[in-house]
Coordinates of C-alpha atoms and ligand atoms in Angstrom, one line a residue:
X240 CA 0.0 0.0 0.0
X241 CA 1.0 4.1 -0.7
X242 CA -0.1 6.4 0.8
X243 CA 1.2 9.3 -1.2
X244 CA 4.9 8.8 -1.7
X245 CA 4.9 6.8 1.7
X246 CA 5.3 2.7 0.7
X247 CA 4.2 0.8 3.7
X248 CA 5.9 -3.0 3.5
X249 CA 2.8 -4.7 4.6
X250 CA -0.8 -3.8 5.3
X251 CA -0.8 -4.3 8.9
X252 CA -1.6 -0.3 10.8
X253 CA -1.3 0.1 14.6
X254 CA -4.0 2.2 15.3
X255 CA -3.9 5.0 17.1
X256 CA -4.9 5.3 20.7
X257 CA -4.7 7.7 23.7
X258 CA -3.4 7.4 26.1
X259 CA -1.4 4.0 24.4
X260 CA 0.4 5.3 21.5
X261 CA 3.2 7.1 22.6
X262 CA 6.8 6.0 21.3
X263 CA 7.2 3.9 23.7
X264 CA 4.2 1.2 22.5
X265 CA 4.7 2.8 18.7
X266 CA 8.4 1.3 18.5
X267 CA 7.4 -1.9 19.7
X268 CA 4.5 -2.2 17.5
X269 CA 7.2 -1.2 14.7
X270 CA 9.6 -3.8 15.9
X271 CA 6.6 -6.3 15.7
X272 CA 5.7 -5.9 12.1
X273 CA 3.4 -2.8 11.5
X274 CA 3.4 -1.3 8.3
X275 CA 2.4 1.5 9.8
X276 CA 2.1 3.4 13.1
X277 CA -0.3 5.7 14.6
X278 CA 0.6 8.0 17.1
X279 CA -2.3 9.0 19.4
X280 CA -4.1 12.3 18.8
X281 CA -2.8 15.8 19.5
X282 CA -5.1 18.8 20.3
X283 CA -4.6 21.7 17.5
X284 CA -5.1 24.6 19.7
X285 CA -2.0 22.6 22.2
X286 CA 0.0 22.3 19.4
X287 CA -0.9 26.4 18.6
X288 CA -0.4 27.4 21.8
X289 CA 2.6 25.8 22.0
X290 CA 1.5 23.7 25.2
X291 CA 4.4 21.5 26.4
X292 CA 3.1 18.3 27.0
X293 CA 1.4 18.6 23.0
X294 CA 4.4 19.6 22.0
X295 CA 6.0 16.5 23.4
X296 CA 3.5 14.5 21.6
X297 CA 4.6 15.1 18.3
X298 CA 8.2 13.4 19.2
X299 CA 8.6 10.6 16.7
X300 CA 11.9 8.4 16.9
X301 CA 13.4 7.6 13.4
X302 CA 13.3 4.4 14.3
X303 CA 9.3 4.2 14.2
X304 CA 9.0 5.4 10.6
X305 CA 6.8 5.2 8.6
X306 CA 4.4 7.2 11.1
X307 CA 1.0 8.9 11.2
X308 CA 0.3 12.0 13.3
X309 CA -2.9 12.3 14.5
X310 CA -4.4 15.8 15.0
X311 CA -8.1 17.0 16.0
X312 CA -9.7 20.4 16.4
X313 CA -13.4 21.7 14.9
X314 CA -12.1 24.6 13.3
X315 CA -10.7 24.7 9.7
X316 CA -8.1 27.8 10.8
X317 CA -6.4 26.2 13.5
X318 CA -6.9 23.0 12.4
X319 CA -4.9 24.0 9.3
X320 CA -2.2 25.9 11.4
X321 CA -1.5 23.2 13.2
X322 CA -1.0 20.7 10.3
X323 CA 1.2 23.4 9.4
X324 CA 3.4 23.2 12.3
X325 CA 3.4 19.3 12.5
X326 CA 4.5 19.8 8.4
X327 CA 7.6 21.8 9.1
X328 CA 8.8 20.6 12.4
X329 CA 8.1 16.8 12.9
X330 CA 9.7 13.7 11.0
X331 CA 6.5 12.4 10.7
X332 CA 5.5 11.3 7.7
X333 CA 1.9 11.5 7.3
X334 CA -0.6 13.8 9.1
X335 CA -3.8 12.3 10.2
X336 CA -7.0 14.5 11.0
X337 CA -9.3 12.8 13.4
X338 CA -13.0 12.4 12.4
X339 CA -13.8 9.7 15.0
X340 CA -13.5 10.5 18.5
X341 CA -17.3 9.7 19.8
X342 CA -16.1 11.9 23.3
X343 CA -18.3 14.9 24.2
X344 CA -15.6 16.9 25.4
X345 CA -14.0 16.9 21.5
X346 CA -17.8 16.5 19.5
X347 CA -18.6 19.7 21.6
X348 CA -16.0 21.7 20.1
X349 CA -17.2 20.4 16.8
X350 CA -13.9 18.2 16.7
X351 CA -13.7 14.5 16.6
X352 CA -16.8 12.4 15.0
X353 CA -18.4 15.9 14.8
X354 CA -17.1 16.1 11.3
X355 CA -18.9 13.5 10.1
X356 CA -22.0 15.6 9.7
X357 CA -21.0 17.9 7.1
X358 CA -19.4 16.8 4.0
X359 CA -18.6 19.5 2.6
X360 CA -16.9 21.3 5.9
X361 CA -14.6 18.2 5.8
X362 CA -13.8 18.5 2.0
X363 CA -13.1 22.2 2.4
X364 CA -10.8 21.6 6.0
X365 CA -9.0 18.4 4.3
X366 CA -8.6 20.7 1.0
X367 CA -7.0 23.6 2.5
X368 CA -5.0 21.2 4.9
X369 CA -3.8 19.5 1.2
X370 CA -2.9 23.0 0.2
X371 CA -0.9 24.1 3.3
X372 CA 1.3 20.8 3.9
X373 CA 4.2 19.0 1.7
X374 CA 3.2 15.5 3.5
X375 CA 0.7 13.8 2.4
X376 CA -2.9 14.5 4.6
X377 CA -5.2 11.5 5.9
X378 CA -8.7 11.1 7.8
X379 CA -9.6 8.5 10.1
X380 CA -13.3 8.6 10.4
X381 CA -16.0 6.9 12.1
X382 CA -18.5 5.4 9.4
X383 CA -21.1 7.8 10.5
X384 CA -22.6 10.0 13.6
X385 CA -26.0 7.5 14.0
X386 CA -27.7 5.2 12.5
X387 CA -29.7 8.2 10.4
X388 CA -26.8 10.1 9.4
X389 CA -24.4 7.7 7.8
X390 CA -22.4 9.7 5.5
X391 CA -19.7 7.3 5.3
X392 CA -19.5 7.1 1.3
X393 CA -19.8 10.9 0.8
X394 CA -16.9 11.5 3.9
X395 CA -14.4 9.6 2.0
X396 CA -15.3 11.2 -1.2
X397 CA -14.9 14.7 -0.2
X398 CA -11.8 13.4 0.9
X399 CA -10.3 12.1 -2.2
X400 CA -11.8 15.3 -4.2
X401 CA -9.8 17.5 -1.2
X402 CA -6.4 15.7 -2.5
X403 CA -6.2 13.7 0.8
X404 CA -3.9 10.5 0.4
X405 CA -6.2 7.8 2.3
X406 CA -8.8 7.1 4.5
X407 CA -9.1 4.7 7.8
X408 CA -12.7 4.0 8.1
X409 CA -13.6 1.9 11.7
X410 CA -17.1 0.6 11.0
X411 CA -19.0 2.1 13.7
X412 CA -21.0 5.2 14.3
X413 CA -20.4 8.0 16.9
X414 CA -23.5 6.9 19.3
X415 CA -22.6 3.4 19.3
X416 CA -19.2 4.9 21.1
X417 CA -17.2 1.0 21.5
X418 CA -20.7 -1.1 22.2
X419 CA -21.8 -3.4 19.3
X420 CA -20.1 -4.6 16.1
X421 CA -18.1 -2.6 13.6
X422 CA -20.1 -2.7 10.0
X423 CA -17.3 -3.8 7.8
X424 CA -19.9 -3.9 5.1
X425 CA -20.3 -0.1 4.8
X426 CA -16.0 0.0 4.8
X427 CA -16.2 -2.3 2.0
X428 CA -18.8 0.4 0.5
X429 CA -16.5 3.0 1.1
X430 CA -13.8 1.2 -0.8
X431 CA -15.8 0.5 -3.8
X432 CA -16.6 4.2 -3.9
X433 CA -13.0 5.9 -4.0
X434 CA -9.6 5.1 -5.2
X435 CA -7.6 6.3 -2.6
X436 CA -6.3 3.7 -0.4
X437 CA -9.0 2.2 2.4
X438 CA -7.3 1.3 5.9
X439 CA -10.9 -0.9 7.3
X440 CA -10.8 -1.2 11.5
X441 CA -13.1 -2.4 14.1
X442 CA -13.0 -5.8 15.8
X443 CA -10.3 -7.2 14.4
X444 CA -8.8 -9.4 16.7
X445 CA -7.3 -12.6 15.3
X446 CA -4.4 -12.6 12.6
X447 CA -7.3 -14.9 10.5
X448 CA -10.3 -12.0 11.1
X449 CA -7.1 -9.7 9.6
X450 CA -7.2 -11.9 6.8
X451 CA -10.7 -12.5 5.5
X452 CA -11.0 -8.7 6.6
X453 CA -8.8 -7.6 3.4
X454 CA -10.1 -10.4 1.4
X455 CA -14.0 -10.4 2.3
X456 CA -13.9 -6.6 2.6
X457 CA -11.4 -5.8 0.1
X458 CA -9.8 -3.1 1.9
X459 CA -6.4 -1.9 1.2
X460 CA -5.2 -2.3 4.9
X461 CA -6.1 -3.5 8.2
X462 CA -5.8 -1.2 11.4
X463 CA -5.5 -3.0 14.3
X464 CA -6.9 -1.4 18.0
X465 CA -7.3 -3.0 21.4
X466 CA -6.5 -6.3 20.4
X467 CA -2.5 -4.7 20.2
X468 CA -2.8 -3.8 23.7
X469 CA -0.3 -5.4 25.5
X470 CA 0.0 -8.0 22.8
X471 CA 2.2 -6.1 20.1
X472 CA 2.2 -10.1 19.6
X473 CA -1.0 -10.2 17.5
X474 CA 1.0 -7.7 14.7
X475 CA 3.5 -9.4 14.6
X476 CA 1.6 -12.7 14.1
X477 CA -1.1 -11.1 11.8
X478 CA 2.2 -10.2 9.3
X479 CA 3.7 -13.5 9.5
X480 CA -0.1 -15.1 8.6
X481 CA -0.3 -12.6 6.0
X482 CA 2.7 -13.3 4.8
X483 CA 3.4 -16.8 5.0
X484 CA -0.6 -18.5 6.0
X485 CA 1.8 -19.8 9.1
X486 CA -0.4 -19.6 12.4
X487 CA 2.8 -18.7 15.1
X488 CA 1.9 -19.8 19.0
X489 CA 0.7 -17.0 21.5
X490 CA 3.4 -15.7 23.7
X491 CA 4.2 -17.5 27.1
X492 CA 4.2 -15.2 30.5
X493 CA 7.6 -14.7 30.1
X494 CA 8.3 -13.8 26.7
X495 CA 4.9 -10.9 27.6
X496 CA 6.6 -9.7 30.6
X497 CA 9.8 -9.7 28.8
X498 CA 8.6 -7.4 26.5
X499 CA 6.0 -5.2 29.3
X500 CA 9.2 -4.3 30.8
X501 CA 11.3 -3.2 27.7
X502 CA 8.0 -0.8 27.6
X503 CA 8.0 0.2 30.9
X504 CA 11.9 0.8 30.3
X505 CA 11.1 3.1 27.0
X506 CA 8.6 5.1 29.1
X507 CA 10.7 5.8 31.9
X508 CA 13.0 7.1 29.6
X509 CA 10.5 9.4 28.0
X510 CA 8.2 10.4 30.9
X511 CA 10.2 9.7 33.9
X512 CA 9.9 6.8 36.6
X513 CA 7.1 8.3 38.7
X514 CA 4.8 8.8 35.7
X515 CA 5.7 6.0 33.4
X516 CA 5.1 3.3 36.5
X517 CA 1.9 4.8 36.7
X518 CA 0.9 4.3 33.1
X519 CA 2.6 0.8 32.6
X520 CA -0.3 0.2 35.3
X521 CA -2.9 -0.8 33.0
X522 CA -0.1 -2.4 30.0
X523 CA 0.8 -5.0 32.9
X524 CA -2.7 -5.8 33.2
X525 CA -3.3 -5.9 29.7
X526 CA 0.3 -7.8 29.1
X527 CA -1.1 -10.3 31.8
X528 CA -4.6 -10.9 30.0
X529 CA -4.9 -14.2 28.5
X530 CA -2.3 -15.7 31.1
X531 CA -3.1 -18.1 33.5
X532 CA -4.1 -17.2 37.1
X533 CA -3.6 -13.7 36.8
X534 CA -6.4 -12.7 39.8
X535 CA -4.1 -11.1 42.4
X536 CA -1.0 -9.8 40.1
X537 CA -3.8 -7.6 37.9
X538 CA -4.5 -6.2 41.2
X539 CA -1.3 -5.6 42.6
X540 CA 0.3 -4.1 39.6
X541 CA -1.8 -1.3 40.5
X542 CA -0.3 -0.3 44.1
X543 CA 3.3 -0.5 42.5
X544 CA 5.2 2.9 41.6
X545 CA 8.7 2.4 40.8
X546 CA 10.3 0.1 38.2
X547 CA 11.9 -2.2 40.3
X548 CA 9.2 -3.5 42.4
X549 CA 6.8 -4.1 39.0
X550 CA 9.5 -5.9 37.2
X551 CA 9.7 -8.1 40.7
X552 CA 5.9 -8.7 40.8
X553 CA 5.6 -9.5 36.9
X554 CA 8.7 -12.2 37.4
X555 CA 7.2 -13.8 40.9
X556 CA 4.1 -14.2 39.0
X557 CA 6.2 -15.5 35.7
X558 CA 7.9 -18.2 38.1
X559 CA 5.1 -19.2 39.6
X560 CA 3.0 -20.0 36.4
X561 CA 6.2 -21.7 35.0
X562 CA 6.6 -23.9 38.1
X563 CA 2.6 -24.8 37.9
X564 CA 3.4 -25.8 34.4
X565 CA 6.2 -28.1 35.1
X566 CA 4.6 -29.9 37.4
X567 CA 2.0 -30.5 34.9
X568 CA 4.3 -31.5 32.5
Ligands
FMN139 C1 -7.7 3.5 24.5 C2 -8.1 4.0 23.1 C3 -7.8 5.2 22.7 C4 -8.1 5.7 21.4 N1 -7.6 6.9 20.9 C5 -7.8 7.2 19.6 C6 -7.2 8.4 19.1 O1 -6.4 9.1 19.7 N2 -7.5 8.7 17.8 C7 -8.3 7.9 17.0 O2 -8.5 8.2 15.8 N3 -8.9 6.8 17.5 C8 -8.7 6.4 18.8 N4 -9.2 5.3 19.3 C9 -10.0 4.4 18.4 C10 -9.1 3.3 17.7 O3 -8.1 3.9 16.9 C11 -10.0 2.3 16.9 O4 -10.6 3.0 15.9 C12 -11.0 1.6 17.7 O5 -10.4 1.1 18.9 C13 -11.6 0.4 16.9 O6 -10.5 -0.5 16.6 P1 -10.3 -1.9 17.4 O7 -11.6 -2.6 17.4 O8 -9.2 -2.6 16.6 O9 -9.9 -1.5 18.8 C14 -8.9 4.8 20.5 C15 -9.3 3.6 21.0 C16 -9.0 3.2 22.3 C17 -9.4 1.8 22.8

């Protein structure tokens, strides 16, 4: 897949996600596969007011390229302005314009899912984006705002007519917010309806729902959410099924908290221990999902705050499960 002059090596895209997709998680999801990465979204007015912790977000590690910066707003000025900045002073190399986030602190402001309402305020805004910026411009939409007002088709086309490079459609509406199923049939109506590349998302959470997503649904690429989160495994398996039809085996506790701690290491280094402890809170627990007798360590990981003492829990609970499962053996 291209997406303007950008050549992504497979069609595997790490979503992006708040709160997750900092370069921390964004390098490791590289290292696992991804075609692509996603960095989580960036408020224009933080970037335009030059607020530090936005500015921080727009950090991208050569290492992690190619990468998509995500940015939201609900007006076309500073929307622009701030595509502007990200243009000139980032490596990244696509900029992404959020038309999906179902929150009512962003739909208020007319950003987020907000868009989806108005086709022609998103082909104008992606249009004089297109005009503004040398790399290439992409929305990630929602497929509609409700059930009444599915615009889905129309969205993507003002978005081809504004010049914009591609289009990452998850198959659900704004008021279903995460409930329900993603409608991969009106993605696959999207894709018959453009010509720019079509990046389908929603659900996907095997490497063979991956597969019969860009077969059945004919999309260009798959983007892959919160079945990623704290299994950068499921990319990396999903590229190798893609790939090869080869099924790899899950991760054992170790090789997880192996990796939850290079993680935890990579967002000390970019947040600092007392923070990054904090955050890796909810990565252990989601590292730890799927493993066996994970009751009490989910809960403890969340009274730990420094480095040391997690990696001590997570590898007391890795010898435990591997001395359960010698015994069996
Ligand atoms: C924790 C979390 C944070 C998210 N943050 C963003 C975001 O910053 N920008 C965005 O476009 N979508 C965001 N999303 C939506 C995801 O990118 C994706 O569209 C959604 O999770 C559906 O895909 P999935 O079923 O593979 O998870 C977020 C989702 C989650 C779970």
């Amino acid at each position: 897949m291209k997406i303007g002059d950008i050549t992504l090596k497979n069609p595997v895209v790490l979503a992006p996600m708040a709160g997750v997709c900092n370069p921390a998680f964004r390098l490791i999801a590289k290292e696992f596969g991804a075609g692509l990465v996603c960095a989580e979204m960036v408020s224009d007015k933080g970037i335009l007011y030059e607020n530090e912790r936005s500015l921080k977000m727009l950090y991208v590690d050569e290492r992690e390229k190619p990468l998509s910066l995500q940015i939201f707003g609900g007006e076309r000025e500073s929307l622009v302005a701030a595509a502007k900045y990200v243009d000139k002073h980032t490596n990244a190399d696509i900029i992404d314009i959020n038309m999906g986030c179902p929150v009512p602190k962003i739909t208020k402001c007319d950003a987020g899912a907000k868009w989806l309402l108005d086709p022609d305020k998103i082909y104008e805004m992606v249009a004089a984006t297109v005009d503004a910026v040398q790399k290439p411009v992409t929305v990630k939409m929602r497929v509609g705002w409700d059930e009444d007002h599915i615009y889905a088709v129309k969205n993507a086309q003002a978005v081809e007519r504004a010049g914009g490079a591609a289009v990452a459609v998850h198959g659900r509406t704004r008021v279903q917010m995460y409930e329900g199923t993603a409608n991969w049939d009106i993605i696959k109506e999207v894709k018959q309806n453009v010509s720019i590349p079509v990046i389908g998302n929603g659900d996907i959470s095997t490497p063979q729902e991956a597969k019969e997503c860009l077969e059945k649904y004919c999309v260009d690429g798959v983007m892959i959410g919160r079945a990623a989160l704290g299994n950068p495994w499921m990319l990396y398996r999903t590229v190798q099924y893609l790939e090869t039809g080869e099924i790899l085996p899950e991760p054992n506790a170790r090789e997880k908290m192996n990796i939850c701690m290079l993680h935890m290491d990579r967002l000390i280094e970019l947040k600092g221990e007392d923070v990054a402890v904090r955050e890796m809170r909810k990565h252990a627990a989601w590292y730890l999902k799927g493993l066996p007798k994970t009751g009490s360590v989910r809960n403890e990981v969340n009274q730990m705050t420094t480095r040391d003492d997690m990696g001590k829990l997570l590898f007391n609970y890795v010898e435990q499960v591997e001395e359960i499962q010698q015994k069996i053996s």
